[in-house]
């Protein structure tokens, strides 16, 4: 992994902790590690699948970036092949700071045919994102402070904008864009409401609130 | 259709908003004719929206089971919401969207008394056990919801036209107005009685309106945009869905949602216009994960028993036992002859269940058979001999079709009224004096030539009360009763009436006798 | 999920009684609140016990994160005691901001290429129908394009629609639809049964296209929509003509010349020619006649209509009829009865709104007018009101701060066990102990008084005891102290042996220490936990799902002294000012196990 | 399936899955097939994998209860489990006499976490994440089962049917009535297969 994966502090314990504070479970199932970027204090829990091997087969040398250049959601939604520009590097999956991928969740970069060839696109996840256990994620991008409940399916090229909330067991259809601060639920998922103005705000500075800072939780995981 | 630039259209409407301007406008009387649909890209049916310059003029039709909200001048409401218990959930309670949540598992009070009560209807005709403030708060939330999701007003609503049944109880009306003023912050609310709006929506001035609502069906005879007679029965939507819920299995009742789904998807009504052999067909209907084999006949059964089954002979029974046709017939029976004559051939069947295929034909056909059987003789119970004797009474109605030739208007109607002495002569308001329709006929005759047909049973489709109100509102006409916010907030409806009373404008007293009176 | 994910806390906005939007109803409301009389000895007499089960309560209960705070009124503000203003309109699918000028005319819907599936509501994607096998292709796909539902596989081909361009779908669809409408009118001219009803000579003079439309008005299910709108147009034109004509004549009529005449309802009388007594007769207005021909919007019922729709019905299998849900989705209160006629639904716009206090018009929340989740102004109740949480004593996680909280569900065995015990059914008659934690967002020490009816109102009489109803909560000191507070300083205040990090599973913790009345269980920098004992009552046989979900209403009264300028967080300490707040809140406990199941 | 704990158990970690000690089932694998090294083939009954089939990492083919046949150009994603379940878990298997076999037709896509319990699935079907096809079910051609959709034991799903929710079925008219769309789908699928073949290092040798 880009941020010096091999640097293993705790040889004991369930998690391998990189010097940038990433916590990767020993039971996480990761393929194509060079194509995966963890920004730091990122947690990959047991039985998480990262499909780093699903990536553009392009000559340019592998330069891993933590770029969060927004992939134009509308183009992602309406299946236009124009959005390939942002994926010159061979980043398959990039995950932001203090983001937690809970147990047995699968991250697979979305792919579509482009001029007759299968073209994977990078899967980008922002900061302070929590993706609950047992999810399948094929999104193009998940912005900061998104909360995804347990057992959700995020379809190919779906885009979750900041501070939105995906309720437990929802299935976001392929290409759907979830607007900022929306609450989506159902199969297929639709916008069922808006988060409160105070979503993610921890007034008392103790513990954890949905959509809020995850540093505390990350610290608690070991 | 010719189309013109919206700017043009706007100028016109602006003009119409000033009395002084209207005179100027009247000099060019034909401009409005060239008004046409604004060619909007928006391809939903609401596309045919007229650019009324007075934005944010809302038209709201408030029903017991659903609410329609939209903008004046548009052909359709922006939204038509049915009430459901889920609307009563707390903010942030999304459990109904959880994948494993099943509305069918929702425990409900059973039995017809409780059928589709809590959550499904905003009020019931019997207000005794209704928490009015709850109704009010609920309506407020609903309006807020509608405003946020469908209207998205950029500024406060300037006017609101409220369409409601004339039989809407005063307290409810008060609560509703409170909600409108409170949530939409509108300065004025205008009241339109539903039945009359249905007539307007049909392009008529007189008609027999059969409004099949949720709690009750209201049959009202409208003449010159006034309700002159009404009959009511509980044979309506609620009873119908209840009957539907029993269709599959008598002891196990379906949810309201399922019952309505079956009704709307496969409910139909036997009539002369039924395709041959339809009732023998079998259909498979699916509810949740189960599917049932059922015959078309059975699917038509609830409509039969609820709307047309005759519990007892008409005449001896109150309206609830009569079939819809019987109620309609009785209303007609109590009309003065010439009014009746017009109404018979202008029968508007509206309200939710009226869309059930076959229902309209059936109702008209039943009504027809009633008329043929009894004529217009209110006395029903002396022997068959007399009935045949009373047959002639039907003739005048037929005769009246002939006498609607423009040439000799007045006398003949009188002559028709004379020879049938056993006809009831109800207290006819002065403005309904027999000669006045003739006056109209004469007038219209002078302009139109042949006068409207009458005497034969004929159904007329209406665009519905909401659309009717939308038409009127967009034509910048004042409502039957206009209520100003401040006055209402000051004294409520009662105070309002007192305000209206002294206003010595000619015509007000008369108006009150039939508009606000409808709600008092 | 039988109920809200536990734990949940709802706050009752006081506006229920006070700020009813219409004052005259406020009184009406007060007395119409019929609350079951429970002994309210421990409350001031003006307080009634709060029945969280009453249907009205649902309308007034709000989660803390949804509550705003008015710094002028020093009160929480919920959706019903704020006034909203639209900040901007945007399409949730393409996130394009729509200028307010076009919003209304386009029906509050996206006019670009955003559509939803008429069958299952998921957003449609627009895909080129190009064969991937042909290699040499331009960068941008060439049509034809179709709209496809990624969920239920509905596609515009079901309507036989292919699009030339992948963009500006709305315009293309509109064109196609209008084209078809015209087409149908032509067919109708040929095929549709002509209504047998006397047409006035007027009608005959009308242009053939009008007649064609007229005949098109025999309602085949697939044509109702066009019907409705065309009829509307014709009716409208008809009425306008009538107004012009009648107003021409009645201009000199008294009802008109009087200036108040217009504002008076006699205007409608003029339009509808309700002649106002003898006067009008004298002025001889040309009376408005009724619509006489289809070209004027008259639409006669013909049995053929019903026969048509019935034949359609009998030839259509159940799955191809539209469900109530699908009908509800169709815009404009019109839905075709058969799925084969469903058109894609243009995506409904959404709005960002700013909120003002209904009482004093103070701006409480104002989002940025751009496509993000940022706020220009946002005064939240959760920064001004204590946060209450109820957790089973057995399953309290303690984050390093020490406050008993419930972490997110991460699916580890520990978490699964935790959730399981959270949603474990409550047994009638058994004593369940919970930890009620009050956390303080303010920079002043709170003195808190909790009160709850000894038995919950309603049929299920659950006994609830707060062992320590009066206590104080430390102030929410600034970041530095927080950093320090996280260290043993606070930890020492907690009972020893309370493991931190992962949840303490099971009773061992509970056994370790017995909760005593009047004693605080644990407290930290700005939070205090007290024990609540709950003894669920007996569920009646016909209990509703709401009755089975046990929740307790707690009346919270807080007192604190603050700088007069406390809200503005002014460092300059001015004269202290005593504040008192009181409100009801409802805490979710769990689901009572039915003894009849 | 939905319980994360169970899924974590059902999918073994990287290391254990590679253990050679696991008894190798009798396999007939076309050389043109692609099988990731961490794919799991287990059981005693024969497993047949046709040409151009793509088995993603951590997909599981279990022939413990009966033979499994995977048709040409099938794509099976992570954590999908194909093969009849053990009698202990499937209640009705006691009544079933012959060993239930699992057959995937041509160009079938089995998505993540799907469970296929000994049933027949027609050509060109798409089974989305965490869907479940019960024992003895028959799924026709060009069908689709959405995420978390279920086809109960022994149920029959006609050609071109879309199971898009609890008790929600509809006929995919696009596929049924438009031959060109079917061709298109085939072409796209074929390209996908080619794409994945390029991405996933195959390790057939391990199984044959």
mmCIF file of N, CA, C and O in Angstrom, chain B residues 17-59:
data_model
loop_
_atom_site.group_PDB
_atom_site.id
_atom_site.type_symbol
_atom_site.label_atom_id
_atom_site.label_comp_id
_atom_site.label_asym_id
_atom_site.label_seq_id
_atom_site.Cartn_x
_atom_site.Cartn_y
_atom_site.Cartn_z
ATOM 1 N N UNK B 17 -56.893 42.420 -13.923
ATOM 2 C CA UNK B 17 -56.896 42.511 -12.467
ATOM 3 C C UNK B 17 -57.417 43.866 -12.006
ATOM 4 O O UNK B 17 -57.610 44.076 -10.836
ATOM 5 N N UNK B 18 -57.595 44.824 -12.901
ATOM 6 C CA UNK B 18 -58.119 46.145 -12.493
ATOM 7 C C UNK B 18 -59.483 46.352 -13.140
ATOM 8 O O UNK B 18 -59.592 46.250 -14.366
ATOM 9 N N UNK B 19 -60.471 46.673 -12.335
ATOM 10 C CA UNK B 19 -61.806 46.901 -12.905
ATOM 11 C C UNK B 19 -61.746 47.947 -14.007
ATOM 12 O O UNK B 19 -62.268 47.761 -15.101
ATOM 13 N N UNK B 20 -61.021 49.026 -13.746
ATOM 14 C CA UNK B 20 -60.942 50.099 -14.742
ATOM 15 C C UNK B 20 -60.380 49.533 -16.039
ATOM 16 O O UNK B 20 -60.864 49.807 -17.120
ATOM 17 N N UNK B 21 -59.373 48.694 -15.868
ATOM 18 C CA UNK B 21 -58.712 48.195 -17.065
ATOM 19 C C UNK B 21 -59.657 47.312 -17.880
ATOM 20 O O UNK B 21 -59.597 47.267 -19.091
ATOM 21 N N UNK B 22 -60.535 46.625 -17.171
ATOM 22 C CA UNK B 22 -61.374 45.658 -17.878
ATOM 23 C C UNK B 22 -62.186 46.361 -18.959
ATOM 24 O O UNK B 22 -62.309 45.891 -20.073
ATOM 25 N N UNK B 23 -62.677 47.540 -18.601
ATOM 26 C CA UNK B 23 -63.457 48.257 -19.611
ATOM 27 C C UNK B 23 -62.586 48.492 -20.846
ATOM 28 O O UNK B 23 -62.980 48.207 -21.965
ATOM 29 N N UNK B 24 -61.339 48.920 -20.575
ATOM 30 C CA UNK B 24 -60.431 49.124 -21.704
ATOM 31 C C UNK B 24 -60.262 47.803 -22.449
ATOM 32 O O UNK B 24 -60.321 47.725 -23.658
ATOM 33 N N UNK B 25 -60.152 46.747 -21.653
ATOM 34 C CA UNK B 25 -59.909 45.445 -22.257
ATOM 35 C C UNK B 25 -61.125 45.011 -23.089
ATOM 36 O O UNK B 25 -61.014 44.442 -24.151
ATOM 37 N N UNK B 26 -62.291 45.387 -22.560
ATOM 38 C CA UNK B 26 -63.514 44.917 -23.218
ATOM 39 C C UNK B 26 -63.599 45.436 -24.643
ATOM 40 O O UNK B 26 -64.285 44.857 -25.472
ATOM 41 N N UNK B 27 -62.865 46.522 -24.900
ATOM 42 C CA UNK B 27 -62.928 47.050 -26.268
ATOM 43 C C UNK B 27 -62.277 46.055 -27.231
ATOM 44 O O UNK B 27 -62.574 46.029 -28.408
ATOM 45 N N UNK B 28 -61.390 45.261 -26.729
ATOM 46 C CA UNK B 28 -60.805 44.242 -27.614
ATOM 47 C C UNK B 28 -61.193 42.873 -27.081
ATOM 48 O O UNK B 28 -60.422 42.198 -26.428
ATOM 49 N N UNK B 29 -62.440 42.522 -27.303
ATOM 50 C CA UNK B 29 -63.000 41.371 -26.592
ATOM 51 C C UNK B 29 -62.388 40.056 -27.014
ATOM 52 O O UNK B 29 -62.464 39.082 -26.307
ATOM 53 N N UNK B 30 -61.766 39.978 -28.168
ATOM 54 C CA UNK B 30 -61.420 38.639 -28.662
ATOM 55 C C UNK B 30 -60.002 38.223 -28.348
ATOM 56 O O UNK B 30 -59.604 37.132 -28.643
ATOM 57 N N UNK B 31 -59.269 39.114 -27.675
ATOM 58 C CA UNK B 31 -57.898 38.746 -27.363
ATOM 59 C C UNK B 31 -57.822 37.444 -26.587
ATOM 60 O O UNK B 31 -57.061 36.557 -26.932
ATOM 61 N N UNK B 32 -58.634 37.273 -25.540
ATOM 62 C CA UNK B 32 -58.476 36.065 -24.738
ATOM 63 C C UNK B 32 -58.616 34.799 -25.562
ATOM 64 O O UNK B 32 -57.983 33.800 -25.291
ATOM 65 N N UNK B 33 -59.395 34.890 -26.617
ATOM 66 C CA UNK B 33 -59.611 33.675 -27.404
ATOM 67 C C UNK B 33 -58.299 33.150 -27.953
ATOM 68 O O UNK B 33 -58.101 31.967 -28.121
ATOM 69 N N UNK B 34 -57.392 34.076 -28.213
ATOM 70 C CA UNK B 34 -56.124 33.637 -28.808
ATOM 71 C C UNK B 34 -55.174 33.123 -27.741
ATOM 72 O O UNK B 34 -54.059 32.741 -28.029
ATOM 73 N N UNK B 35 -55.620 33.161 -26.480
ATOM 74 C CA UNK B 35 -54.772 32.614 -25.418
ATOM 75 C C UNK B 35 -54.590 31.117 -25.636
ATOM 76 O O UNK B 35 -55.496 30.438 -26.108
ATOM 77 N N UNK B 36 -53.416 30.635 -25.379
ATOM 78 C CA UNK B 36 -53.203 29.212 -25.641
ATOM 79 C C UNK B 36 -52.197 28.625 -24.671
ATOM 80 O O UNK B 36 -51.586 29.322 -23.880
ATOM 81 N N UNK B 37 -52.039 27.331 -24.771
ATOM 82 C CA UNK B 37 -51.149 26.624 -23.859
ATOM 83 C C UNK B 37 -49.730 27.135 -24.047
ATOM 84 O O UNK B 37 -49.265 27.278 -25.171
ATOM 85 N N UNK B 38 -49.054 27.408 -22.956
ATOM 86 C CA UNK B 38 -47.654 27.802 -23.091
ATOM 87 C C UNK B 38 -46.861 26.551 -23.442
ATOM 88 O O UNK B 38 -46.928 25.553 -22.728
ATOM 89 N N UNK B 39 -46.194 26.578 -24.548
ATOM 90 C CA UNK B 39 -45.472 25.382 -25.009
ATOM 91 C C UNK B 39 -44.316 25.057 -24.089
ATOM 92 O O UNK B 39 -43.203 25.487 -24.292
ATOM 93 N N UNK B 40 -44.599 24.348 -23.032
ATOM 94 C CA UNK B 40 -43.539 24.066 -22.070
ATOM 95 C C UNK B 40 -42.824 22.768 -22.437
ATOM 96 O O UNK B 40 -43.439 21.822 -22.908
ATOM 97 N N UNK B 41 -41.541 22.749 -22.166
ATOM 98 C CA UNK B 41 -40.778 21.517 -22.427
ATOM 99 C C UNK B 41 -41.277 20.402 -21.518
ATOM 100 O O UNK B 41 -41.357 19.255 -21.887
ATOM 101 N N UNK B 42 -41.619 20.815 -20.340
ATOM 102 C CA UNK B 42 -41.978 19.873 -19.285
ATOM 103 C C UNK B 42 -43.086 18.960 -19.782
ATOM 104 O O UNK B 42 -44.199 19.386 -20.023
ATOM 105 N N UNK B 43 -42.779 17.682 -19.944
ATOM 106 C CA UNK B 43 -43.707 16.844 -20.708
ATOM 107 C C UNK B 43 -44.711 16.113 -19.835
ATOM 108 O O UNK B 43 -45.369 15.214 -20.271
ATOM 109 N N UNK B 44 -44.757 16.477 -18.564
ATOM 110 C CA UNK B 44 -45.795 15.860 -17.743
ATOM 111 C C UNK B 44 -47.125 16.551 -18.049
ATOM 112 O O UNK B 44 -47.139 17.635 -18.608
ATOM 113 N N UNK B 45 -48.210 15.895 -17.689
ATOM 114 C CA UNK B 45 -49.518 16.470 -18.027
ATOM 115 C C UNK B 45 -49.674 17.914 -17.577
ATOM 116 O O UNK B 45 -50.392 18.677 -18.188
ATOM 117 N N UNK B 46 -48.977 18.322 -16.518
ATOM 118 C CA UNK B 46 -49.151 19.697 -16.051
ATOM 119 C C UNK B 46 -48.539 20.685 -17.033
ATOM 120 O O UNK B 46 -48.477 21.864 -16.775
ATOM 121 N N UNK B 47 -48.070 20.149 -18.159
ATOM 122 C CA UNK B 47 -47.412 21.038 -19.109
ATOM 123 C C UNK B 47 -48.336 22.183 -19.512
ATOM 124 O O UNK B 47 -47.908 23.308 -19.679
ATOM 125 N N UNK B 48 -49.619 21.862 -19.627
ATOM 126 C CA UNK B 48 -50.525 22.899 -20.122
ATOM 127 C C UNK B 48 -50.823 23.873 -18.996
ATOM 128 O O UNK B 48 -51.947 23.987 -18.542
ATOM 129 N N UNK B 49 -49.792 24.497 -18.508
ATOM 130 C CA UNK B 49 -49.983 25.494 -17.464
ATOM 131 C C UNK B 49 -50.111 26.854 -18.106
ATOM 132 O O UNK B 49 -49.362 27.173 -19.015
ATOM 133 N N UNK B 50 -51.084 27.597 -17.676
ATOM 134 C CA UNK B 50 -51.202 28.952 -18.194
ATOM 135 C C UNK B 50 -50.329 29.861 -17.364
ATOM 136 O O UNK B 50 -50.231 29.690 -16.154
ATOM 137 N N UNK B 51 -49.698 30.768 -18.026
ATOM 138 C CA UNK B 51 -48.836 31.684 -17.285
ATOM 139 C C UNK B 51 -49.710 32.741 -16.629
ATOM 140 O O UNK B 51 -49.840 33.838 -17.133
ATOM 141 N N UNK B 52 -50.337 32.357 -15.553
ATOM 142 C CA UNK B 52 -51.088 33.374 -14.819
ATOM 143 C C UNK B 52 -50.055 34.268 -14.161
ATOM 144 O O UNK B 52 -49.144 33.776 -13.516
ATOM 145 N N UNK B 53 -50.176 35.556 -14.345
ATOM 146 C CA UNK B 53 -49.118 36.422 -13.816
ATOM 147 C C UNK B 53 -49.144 36.364 -12.294
ATOM 148 O O UNK B 53 -48.145 36.500 -11.638
ATOM 149 N N UNK B 54 -50.307 36.137 -11.744
ATOM 150 C CA UNK B 54 -50.408 36.047 -10.300
ATOM 151 C C UNK B 54 -49.844 34.700 -9.853
ATOM 152 O O UNK B 54 -50.566 33.724 -9.675
ATOM 153 N N UNK B 55 -48.520 34.657 -9.713
ATOM 154 C CA UNK B 55 -47.888 33.408 -9.284
ATOM 155 C C UNK B 55 -48.414 33.049 -7.893
ATOM 156 O O UNK B 55 -49.020 33.860 -7.205
ATOM 157 N N UNK B 56 -48.143 31.821 -7.492
ATOM 158 C CA UNK B 56 -48.450 31.414 -6.122
ATOM 159 C C UNK B 56 -49.914 31.588 -5.785
ATOM 160 O O UNK B 56 -50.257 31.901 -4.656
ATOM 161 N N UNK B 57 -50.774 31.490 -6.750
ATOM 162 C CA UNK B 57 -52.185 31.362 -6.421
ATOM 163 C C UNK B 57 -52.497 29.871 -6.368
ATOM 164 O O UNK B 57 -52.508 29.199 -7.392
ATOM 165 N N UNK B 58 -52.683 29.366 -5.165
ATOM 166 C CA UNK B 58 -52.838 27.927 -4.995
ATOM 167 C C UNK B 58 -54.298 27.534 -5.016
ATOM 168 O O UNK B 58 -55.166 28.295 -4.594
ATOM 169 N N UNK B 59 -54.547 26.350 -5.523
ATOM 170 C CA UNK B 59 -55.871 25.760 -5.435
ATOM 171 C C UNK B 59 -55.735 24.453 -4.666
ATOM 172 O O UNK B 59 -54.905 23.608 -5.013
#
